[in-house]
PDB file of C-alpha atoms in Angstrom:
ATOM      1  CA  ASP A   1     -65.081 -30.157  32.407  1.00 55.00           C
ATOM      2  CA  THR A   2     -63.702 -30.740  28.911  1.00 61.00           C
ATOM      3  CA  GLU A   3     -60.061 -30.368  29.796  1.00 89.00           C
ATOM      4  CA  VAL A   4     -57.078 -32.651  29.602  1.00 95.00           C
ATOM      5  CA  THR A   5     -54.167 -31.503  31.762  1.00 96.00           C
ATOM      6  CA  GLN A   6     -50.511 -32.414  31.437  1.00 97.00           C
ATOM      7  CA  THR A   7     -47.500 -31.898  33.682  1.00 97.00           C
ATOM      8  CA  PRO A   8     -44.862 -30.657  33.464  1.00 97.00           C
ATOM      9  CA  LYS A   9     -45.225 -28.028  30.739  1.00 96.00           C
ATOM     10  CA  HIS A  10     -41.515 -28.117  29.993  1.00 97.00           C
ATOM     11  CA  LEU A  11     -38.886 -30.730  30.776  1.00 97.00           C
ATOM     12  CA  VAL A  12     -35.155 -30.763  30.133  1.00 96.00           C
ATOM     13  CA  MET A  13     -33.412 -34.038  30.829  1.00 94.00           C
ATOM     14  CA  GLY A  14     -30.076 -35.646  30.207  1.00 91.00           C
ATOM     15  CA  MET A  15     -29.679 -38.900  28.354  1.00 90.00           C
ATOM     16  CA  THR A  16     -29.098 -40.836  31.579  1.00 89.00           C
ATOM     17  CA  ASN A  17     -32.057 -39.391  33.485  1.00 90.00           C
ATOM     18  CA  LYS A  18     -35.358 -41.038  34.336  1.00 95.00           C
ATOM     19  CA  LYS A  19     -38.426 -38.820  34.258  1.00 96.00           C
ATOM     20  CA  SER A  20     -42.191 -39.156  33.884  1.00 97.00           C
ATOM     21  CA  LEU A  21     -44.853 -37.211  32.052  1.00 98.00           C
ATOM     22  CA  LYS A  22     -48.333 -37.087  33.538  1.00 98.00           C
ATOM     23  CA  CYS A  23     -51.748 -36.649  31.983  1.00 98.00           C
ATOM     24  CA  GLU A  24     -55.127 -36.354  33.680  1.00 97.00           C
ATOM     25  CA  GLN A  25     -58.736 -36.057  32.523  1.00 96.00           C
ATOM     26  CA  HIS A  26     -62.027 -35.996  34.401  1.00 90.00           C
ATOM     27  CA  MET A  27     -64.426 -36.359  31.496  1.00 91.00           C
ATOM     28  CA  GLY A  28     -65.096 -40.025  32.161  1.00 90.00           C
ATOM     29  CA  HIS A  29     -63.265 -41.002  28.989  1.00 91.00           C
ATOM     30  CA  ARG A  30     -62.018 -44.584  28.931  1.00 89.00           C
ATOM     31  CA  ALA A  31     -59.570 -44.218  26.023  1.00 91.00           C
ATOM     32  CA  MET A  32     -56.345 -42.275  26.447  1.00 94.00           C
ATOM     33  CA  TYR A  33     -53.577 -41.618  23.943  1.00 94.00           C
ATOM     34  CA  TRP A  34     -49.954 -40.496  23.779  1.00 97.00           C
ATOM     35  CA  TYR A  35     -48.737 -38.611  20.710  1.00 96.00           C
ATOM     36  CA  LYS A  36     -45.323 -37.237  19.803  1.00 97.00           C
ATOM     37  CA  GLN A  37     -45.122 -34.070  17.715  1.00 97.00           C
ATOM     38  CA  LYS A  38     -41.947 -32.742  16.140  1.00 96.00           C
ATOM     39  CA  ALA A  39     -41.755 -29.155  14.914  1.00 93.00           C
ATOM     40  CA  LYS A  40     -43.788 -28.477  11.754  1.00 90.00           C
ATOM     41  CA  LYS A  41     -45.071 -32.066  11.696  1.00 95.00           C
ATOM     42  CA  PRO A  42     -48.412 -33.631  12.584  1.00 96.00           C
ATOM     43  CA  PRO A  43     -48.890 -35.553  15.832  1.00 95.00           C
ATOM     44  CA  GLU A  44     -47.742 -39.172  15.611  1.00 94.00           C
ATOM     45  CA  LEU A  45     -49.562 -41.780  17.647  1.00 93.00           C
ATOM     46  CA  MET A  46     -47.413 -43.650  20.180  1.00 95.00           C
ATOM     47  CA  PHE A  47     -49.743 -45.553  22.506  1.00 94.00           C
ATOM     48  CA  VAL A  48     -53.454 -46.108  23.070  1.00 92.00           C
ATOM     49  CA  TYR A  49     -55.090 -47.296  26.275  1.00 93.00           C
ATOM     50  CA  SER A  50     -58.657 -48.522  26.337  1.00 89.00           C
ATOM     51  CA  TYR A  51     -60.227 -49.351  29.711  1.00 90.00           C
ATOM     52  CA  GLU A  52     -56.782 -49.025  31.283  1.00 92.00           C
ATOM     53  CA  LYS A  53     -55.347 -51.707  29.005  1.00 91.00           C
ATOM     54  CA  LEU A  54     -52.730 -51.023  26.352  1.00 91.00           C
ATOM     55  CA  SER A  55     -54.444 -51.583  23.022  1.00 86.00           C
ATOM     56  CA  ILE A  56     -52.007 -50.014  20.544  1.00 82.00           C
ATOM     57  CA  ASN A  57     -48.229 -49.628  20.670  1.00 84.00           C
ATOM     58  CA  GLU A  58     -46.995 -48.065  17.445  1.00 83.00           C
ATOM     59  CA  SER A  59     -43.571 -49.773  17.578  1.00 87.00           C
ATOM     60  CA  VAL A  60     -42.293 -47.245  20.085  1.00 93.00           C
ATOM     61  CA  PRO A  61     -38.772 -47.855  21.523  1.00 94.00           C
ATOM     62  CA  SER A  62     -38.691 -49.375  24.998  1.00 94.00           C
ATOM     63  CA  ARG A  63     -37.093 -46.235  26.445  1.00 95.00           C
ATOM     64  CA  PHE A  64     -40.697 -44.954  26.451  1.00 97.00           C
ATOM     65  CA  SER A  65     -42.870 -46.852  28.920  1.00 96.00           C
ATOM     66  CA  PRO A  66     -46.570 -45.977  29.266  1.00 97.00           C
ATOM     67  CA  GLU A  67     -48.682 -46.633  32.316  1.00 97.00           C
ATOM     68  CA  CYS A  68     -52.391 -46.170  32.998  1.00 96.00           C
ATOM     69  CA  PRO A  69     -52.888 -46.461  36.784  1.00 95.00           C
ATOM     70  CA  ASN A  70     -56.607 -45.649  36.602  1.00 93.00           C
ATOM     71  CA  SER A  71     -59.235 -44.357  34.213  1.00 89.00           C
ATOM     72  CA  SER A  72     -58.291 -40.689  34.784  1.00 95.00           C
ATOM     73  CA  LEU A  73     -54.506 -40.873  34.688  1.00 97.00           C
ATOM     74  CA  LEU A  74     -51.947 -41.676  32.043  1.00 97.00           C
ATOM     75  CA  ASN A  75     -48.186 -41.601  32.563  1.00 98.00           C
ATOM     76  CA  LEU A  76     -45.259 -41.838  30.198  1.00 98.00           C
ATOM     77  CA  HIS A  77     -42.022 -42.979  31.832  1.00 97.00           C
ATOM     78  CA  LEU A  78     -38.833 -41.891  30.098  1.00 97.00           C
ATOM     79  CA  HIS A  79     -35.415 -43.492  30.451  1.00 95.00           C
ATOM     80  CA  ALA A  80     -32.173 -43.225  28.490  1.00 93.00           C
ATOM     81  CA  LEU A  81     -33.657 -40.925  25.867  1.00 94.00           C
ATOM     82  CA  GLN A  82     -31.804 -39.632  22.848  1.00 95.00           C
ATOM     83  CA  PRO A  83     -31.598 -36.000  21.636  1.00 95.00           C
ATOM     84  CA  GLU A  84     -33.848 -36.923  18.689  1.00 96.00           C
ATOM     85  CA  ASP A  85     -36.612 -37.699  21.203  1.00 97.00           C
ATOM     86  CA  SER A  86     -36.915 -33.973  21.887  1.00 97.00           C
ATOM     87  CA  ALA A  87     -40.467 -33.038  20.894  1.00 97.00           C
ATOM     88  CA  LEU A  88     -43.880 -31.956  22.146  1.00 97.00           C
ATOM     89  CA  TYR A  89     -45.602 -34.888  23.844  1.00 98.00           C
ATOM     90  CA  LEU A  90     -49.365 -34.675  23.677  1.00 97.00           C
ATOM     91  CA  CYS A  91     -51.908 -36.635  25.647  1.00 97.00           C
ATOM     92  CA  ALA A  92     -55.499 -37.037  24.442  1.00 95.00           C
ATOM     93  CA  SER A  93     -58.643 -38.757  25.615  1.00 94.00           C
ATOM     94  CA  SER A  94     -61.921 -39.868  24.077  1.00 90.00           C
ATOM     95  CA  GLN A  95     -65.016 -41.849  24.782  1.00 86.00           C
ATOM     96  CA  VAL A  96     -64.919 -45.506  23.893  1.00 82.00           C
ATOM     97  CA  GLY A  97     -67.257 -46.986  21.329  1.00 70.00           C
ATOM     98  CA  ARG A  98     -69.521 -49.782  22.434  1.00 66.00           C
ATOM     99  CA  GLY A  99     -71.284 -52.614  20.711  1.00 60.00           C
ATOM    100  CA  ILE A 100     -71.861 -52.893  17.024  1.00 57.00           C
ATOM    101  CA  VAL A 101     -72.224 -49.175  16.321  1.00 56.00           C
ATOM    102  CA  LEU A 102     -68.835 -48.114  15.026  1.00 55.00           C
ATOM    103  CA  ARG A 103     -69.304 -44.425  15.755  1.00 61.00           C
ATOM    104  CA  SER A 104     -66.107 -42.479  16.365  1.00 63.00           C
ATOM    105  CA  TYR A 105     -65.745 -39.898  19.110  1.00 77.00           C
ATOM    106  CA  GLU A 106     -63.765 -36.703  19.411  1.00 85.00           C
ATOM    107  CA  GLN A 107     -60.284 -36.771  20.872  1.00 90.00           C
ATOM    108  CA  TYR A 108     -59.489 -33.942  23.260  1.00 92.00           C
ATOM    109  CA  PHE A 109     -55.852 -32.947  23.499  1.00 95.00           C
ATOM    110  CA  GLY A 110     -53.909 -31.705  26.495  1.00 96.00           C
ATOM    111  CA  PRO A 111     -51.524 -28.729  26.210  1.00 96.00           C
ATOM    112  CA  GLY A 112     -48.507 -30.999  25.880  1.00 97.00           C
ATOM    113  CA  THR A 113     -45.108 -31.307  27.535  1.00 97.00           C
ATOM    114  CA  ARG A 114     -42.215 -29.718  25.667  1.00 97.00           C
ATOM    115  CA  LEU A 115     -39.346 -32.181  26.166  1.00 97.00           C
ATOM    116  CA  THR A 116     -35.716 -31.361  25.485  1.00 97.00           C
ATOM    117  CA  VAL A 117     -33.120 -34.114  25.758  1.00 96.00           C
ATOM    118  CA  THR A 118     -29.547 -32.874  26.165  1.00 93.00           C
TER     119      THR A 118
ATOM    120  CA  GLY B   1     -52.974 -48.670   7.162  1.00 81.00           C
ATOM    121  CA  GLU B   2     -54.664 -45.350   6.561  1.00 88.00           C
ATOM    122  CA  ASN B   3     -52.886 -42.654   4.549  1.00 94.00           C
ATOM    123  CA  VAL B   4     -54.072 -39.043   4.577  1.00 97.00           C
ATOM    124  CA  GLU B   5     -52.808 -36.531   2.029  1.00 98.00           C
ATOM    125  CA  GLN B   6     -53.337 -32.804   2.668  1.00 98.00           C
ATOM    126  CA  HIS B   7     -52.935 -29.860   0.278  1.00 98.00           C
ATOM    127  CA  PRO B   8     -51.697 -27.209   0.108  1.00 98.00           C
ATOM    128  CA  SER B   9     -48.865 -27.203   2.638  1.00 97.00           C
ATOM    129  CA  THR B  10     -48.953 -23.401   2.842  1.00 98.00           C
ATOM    130  CA  LEU B  11     -51.727 -20.969   2.003  1.00 98.00           C
ATOM    131  CA  SER B  12     -51.723 -17.171   2.115  1.00 98.00           C
ATOM    132  CA  VAL B  13     -54.952 -15.234   1.720  1.00 98.00           C
ATOM    133  CA  GLN B  14     -56.025 -11.628   2.131  1.00 98.00           C
ATOM    134  CA  GLU B  15     -58.222 -10.847   5.091  1.00 98.00           C
ATOM    135  CA  GLY B  16     -61.842 -11.337   4.128  1.00 97.00           C
ATOM    136  CA  ASP B  17     -61.107 -13.872   1.392  1.00 97.00           C
ATOM    137  CA  SER B  18     -61.962 -17.561   1.600  1.00 98.00           C
ATOM    138  CA  ALA B  19     -59.519 -20.395   2.266  1.00 98.00           C
ATOM    139  CA  VAL B  20     -59.918 -24.014   1.179  1.00 98.00           C
ATOM    140  CA  ILE B  21     -57.831 -26.964   2.360  1.00 98.00           C
ATOM    141  CA  LYS B  22     -58.255 -30.398   0.816  1.00 98.00           C
ATOM    142  CA  CYS B  23     -57.536 -33.893   2.106  1.00 98.00           C
ATOM    143  CA  THR B  24     -57.801 -37.377   0.694  1.00 98.00           C
ATOM    144  CA  TYR B  25     -57.793 -40.662   2.593  1.00 97.00           C
ATOM    145  CA  SER B  26     -57.180 -44.228   1.566  1.00 96.00           C
ATOM    146  CA  ASP B  27     -59.082 -46.494   3.966  1.00 93.00           C
ATOM    147  CA  SER B  28     -62.758 -46.797   3.060  1.00 91.00           C
ATOM    148  CA  ALA B  29     -63.451 -47.972   6.636  1.00 88.00           C
ATOM    149  CA  SER B  30     -62.578 -44.543   8.050  1.00 90.00           C
ATOM    150  CA  ASN B  31     -65.780 -42.923   9.219  1.00 88.00           C
ATOM    151  CA  TYR B  32     -64.828 -39.806  11.169  1.00 90.00           C
ATOM    152  CA  PHE B  33     -62.951 -36.793   9.839  1.00 95.00           C
ATOM    153  CA  PRO B  34     -61.952 -34.068  12.310  1.00 95.00           C
ATOM    154  CA  TRP B  35     -60.113 -30.849  11.573  1.00 97.00           C
ATOM    155  CA  TYR B  36     -57.713 -29.404  14.123  1.00 97.00           C
ATOM    156  CA  LYS B  37     -56.274 -25.893  14.373  1.00 97.00           C
ATOM    157  CA  GLN B  38     -52.904 -25.555  16.057  1.00 97.00           C
ATOM    158  CA  GLU B  39     -51.406 -22.208  16.935  1.00 95.00           C
ATOM    159  CA  LEU B  40     -47.689 -21.967  17.572  1.00 91.00           C
ATOM    160  CA  GLY B  41     -46.740 -23.681  20.836  1.00 88.00           C
ATOM    161  CA  LYS B  42     -50.316 -24.709  21.622  1.00 92.00           C
ATOM    162  CA  ARG B  43     -52.381 -27.884  21.573  1.00 94.00           C
ATOM    163  CA  PRO B  44     -54.382 -29.001  18.539  1.00 94.00           C
ATOM    164  CA  GLN B  45     -57.935 -27.694  18.936  1.00 94.00           C
ATOM    165  CA  LEU B  46     -60.855 -29.436  17.261  1.00 93.00           C
ATOM    166  CA  ILE B  47     -62.649 -26.861  15.110  1.00 96.00           C
ATOM    167  CA  ILE B  48     -65.095 -28.986  13.159  1.00 96.00           C
ATOM    168  CA  ASP B  49     -65.665 -32.614  12.310  1.00 94.00           C
ATOM    169  CA  ILE B  50     -67.812 -34.689  10.010  1.00 93.00           C
ATOM    170  CA  ARG B  51     -68.986 -38.258  10.095  1.00 88.00           C
ATOM    171  CA  SER B  52     -69.287 -40.509   7.080  1.00 84.00           C
ATOM    172  CA  ASN B  53     -73.080 -40.434   7.036  1.00 83.00           C
ATOM    173  CA  VAL B  54     -73.081 -36.672   6.390  1.00 82.00           C
ATOM    174  CA  GLY B  55     -71.975 -34.807   3.269  1.00 90.00           C
ATOM    175  CA  GLU B  56     -71.590 -31.303   4.653  1.00 94.00           C
ATOM    176  CA  LYS B  57     -71.444 -29.519   7.979  1.00 94.00           C
ATOM    177  CA  LYS B  58     -71.242 -25.830   8.738  1.00 96.00           C
ATOM    178  CA  ASP B  59     -70.397 -23.843  11.855  1.00 94.00           C
ATOM    179  CA  GLN B  60     -70.464 -20.077  11.328  1.00 95.00           C
ATOM    180  CA  ARG B  61     -67.526 -19.251   9.014  1.00 97.00           C
ATOM    181  CA  ILE B  62     -66.242 -22.819   8.859  1.00 98.00           C
ATOM    182  CA  ALA B  63     -67.626 -25.650   6.752  1.00 98.00           C
ATOM    183  CA  VAL B  64     -66.479 -29.141   5.916  1.00 98.00           C
ATOM    184  CA  THR B  65     -67.558 -31.275   2.968  1.00 97.00           C
ATOM    185  CA  LEU B  66     -67.076 -35.007   2.527  1.00 96.00           C
ATOM    186  CA  ASN B  67     -67.193 -37.084  -0.641  1.00 95.00           C
ATOM    187  CA  LYS B  68     -67.083 -40.716   0.468  1.00 93.00           C
ATOM    188  CA  THR B  69     -67.004 -42.086  -3.055  1.00 93.00           C
ATOM    189  CA  ALA B  70     -63.936 -40.089  -3.960  1.00 95.00           C
ATOM    190  CA  LYS B  71     -62.489 -40.385  -0.449  1.00 96.00           C
ATOM    191  CA  HIS B  72     -61.844 -36.699  -0.043  1.00 95.00           C
ATOM    192  CA  PHE B  73     -62.916 -33.998   2.366  1.00 97.00           C
ATOM    193  CA  SER B  74     -62.322 -30.272   2.489  1.00 98.00           C
ATOM    194  CA  LEU B  75     -62.277 -27.406   4.972  1.00 98.00           C
ATOM    195  CA  HIS B  76     -63.708 -24.074   3.897  1.00 98.00           C
ATOM    196  CA  ILE B  77     -63.125 -20.887   5.888  1.00 98.00           C
ATOM    197  CA  THR B  78     -65.001 -17.799   4.721  1.00 97.00           C
ATOM    198  CA  GLU B  79     -64.361 -14.148   5.610  1.00 98.00           C
ATOM    199  CA  THR B  80     -60.918 -15.004   6.946  1.00 98.00           C
ATOM    200  CA  GLN B  81     -59.484 -12.978   9.814  1.00 97.00           C
ATOM    201  CA  PRO B  82     -55.874 -12.601  11.024  1.00 96.00           C
ATOM    202  CA  GLU B  83     -56.689 -14.789  14.035  1.00 96.00           C
ATOM    203  CA  ASP B  84     -57.405 -17.658  11.644  1.00 98.00           C
ATOM    204  CA  SER B  85     -53.659 -17.816  10.960  1.00 98.00           C
ATOM    205  CA  ALA B  86     -52.431 -21.184  12.242  1.00 98.00           C
ATOM    206  CA  VAL B  87     -51.560 -24.701  11.102  1.00 98.00           C
ATOM    207  CA  TYR B  88     -54.602 -26.779  10.193  1.00 98.00           C
ATOM    208  CA  PHE B  89     -54.527 -30.580  10.288  1.00 98.00           C
ATOM    209  CA  CYS B  90     -57.089 -32.889   8.779  1.00 98.00           C
ATOM    210  CA  ALA B  91     -57.414 -36.409  10.117  1.00 96.00           C
ATOM    211  CA  ALA B  92     -59.220 -39.643   9.415  1.00 94.00           C
ATOM    212  CA  SER B  93     -60.325 -42.106  12.045  1.00 88.00           C
ATOM    213  CA  LYS B  94     -62.078 -45.377  12.470  1.00 79.00           C
ATOM    214  CA  ARG B  95     -62.931 -47.302  15.570  1.00 75.00           C
ATOM    215  CA  ASP B  96     -60.812 -50.213  16.732  1.00 71.00           C
ATOM    216  CA  SER B  97     -63.721 -52.640  16.979  1.00 63.00           C
ATOM    217  CA  GLY B  98     -61.953 -54.718  19.596  1.00 67.00           C
ATOM    218  CA  ALA B  99     -60.747 -52.080  22.042  1.00 66.00           C
ATOM    219  CA  GLY B 100     -63.300 -49.396  21.199  1.00 69.00           C
ATOM    220  CA  SER B 101     -60.632 -46.708  20.901  1.00 73.00           C
ATOM    221  CA  TYR B 102     -59.815 -44.652  17.809  1.00 77.00           C
ATOM    222  CA  GLN B 103     -56.694 -44.216  15.783  1.00 83.00           C
ATOM    223  CA  LEU B 104     -56.348 -40.771  14.228  1.00 89.00           C
ATOM    224  CA  THR B 105     -54.200 -40.506  11.117  1.00 92.00           C
ATOM    225  CA  PHE B 106     -53.253 -36.899  10.431  1.00 96.00           C
ATOM    226  CA  GLY B 107     -52.452 -35.097   7.232  1.00 97.00           C
ATOM    227  CA  LYS B 108     -49.168 -33.202   7.129  1.00 97.00           C
ATOM    228  CA  GLY B 109     -50.791 -29.860   7.868  1.00 98.00           C
ATOM    229  CA  THR B 110     -51.455 -26.577   6.105  1.00 98.00           C
ATOM    230  CA  LYS B 111     -49.940 -23.355   7.361  1.00 98.00           C
ATOM    231  CA  LEU B 112     -52.557 -20.675   6.773  1.00 98.00           C
ATOM    232  CA  SER B 113     -51.493 -17.037   6.824  1.00 98.00           C
ATOM    233  CA  VAL B 114     -54.190 -14.360   6.694  1.00 98.00           C
ATOM    234  CA  ILE B 115     -52.725 -11.047   5.576  1.00 96.00           C
ATOM    235  CA  PRO B 116     -54.404  -7.960   7.077  1.00 94.00           C
TER     236      PRO B 116
END
């Protein structure tokens, strides 16, 4: 199984709402990623989890709160978002490098959640 | 941090012609260079990748070349077909030696249109 799944596919929320995005993979990957992609732009890294611990936070506003409850699941909790946060939110996963060999591994992307903030 | 430049931003070719997209990177520690194809409204799909210990890799109509000295890499698509029309992103990556995860830095993308 080489698939990363995300729910929901589409989400419309008001600026006062609280919602969550979910991501799941069953490839045994121990690194999981959140990206934000605006129209006609490349994906921008938001957060990286490695072995369920947050390893990178790319200065993302606190209205985005990531959570990694276990090695297969990644959530993104949303609260008090702004209209400019409307975007495609992509989850990805990869193997984790070990030891002194600095080999990089492929990142597999989920289909994304199309978020609209009204 | 890493900076990836990608050219051209748009590319139109006739069906059957070749297409070439070029990228440069800045961080000599980057050691993995994937290429993603993204169709409208869909996820980025890995189409080919190359590691820094290899100069060229080919998969059917797609090939990637890497020049580590010059810090540039290129995607070559031969015998283009209308279904090759999409946005193509190059990326550069290196491992976070502490956490073991990888940070992908993407180029800005190339919109390829293959005209039947």
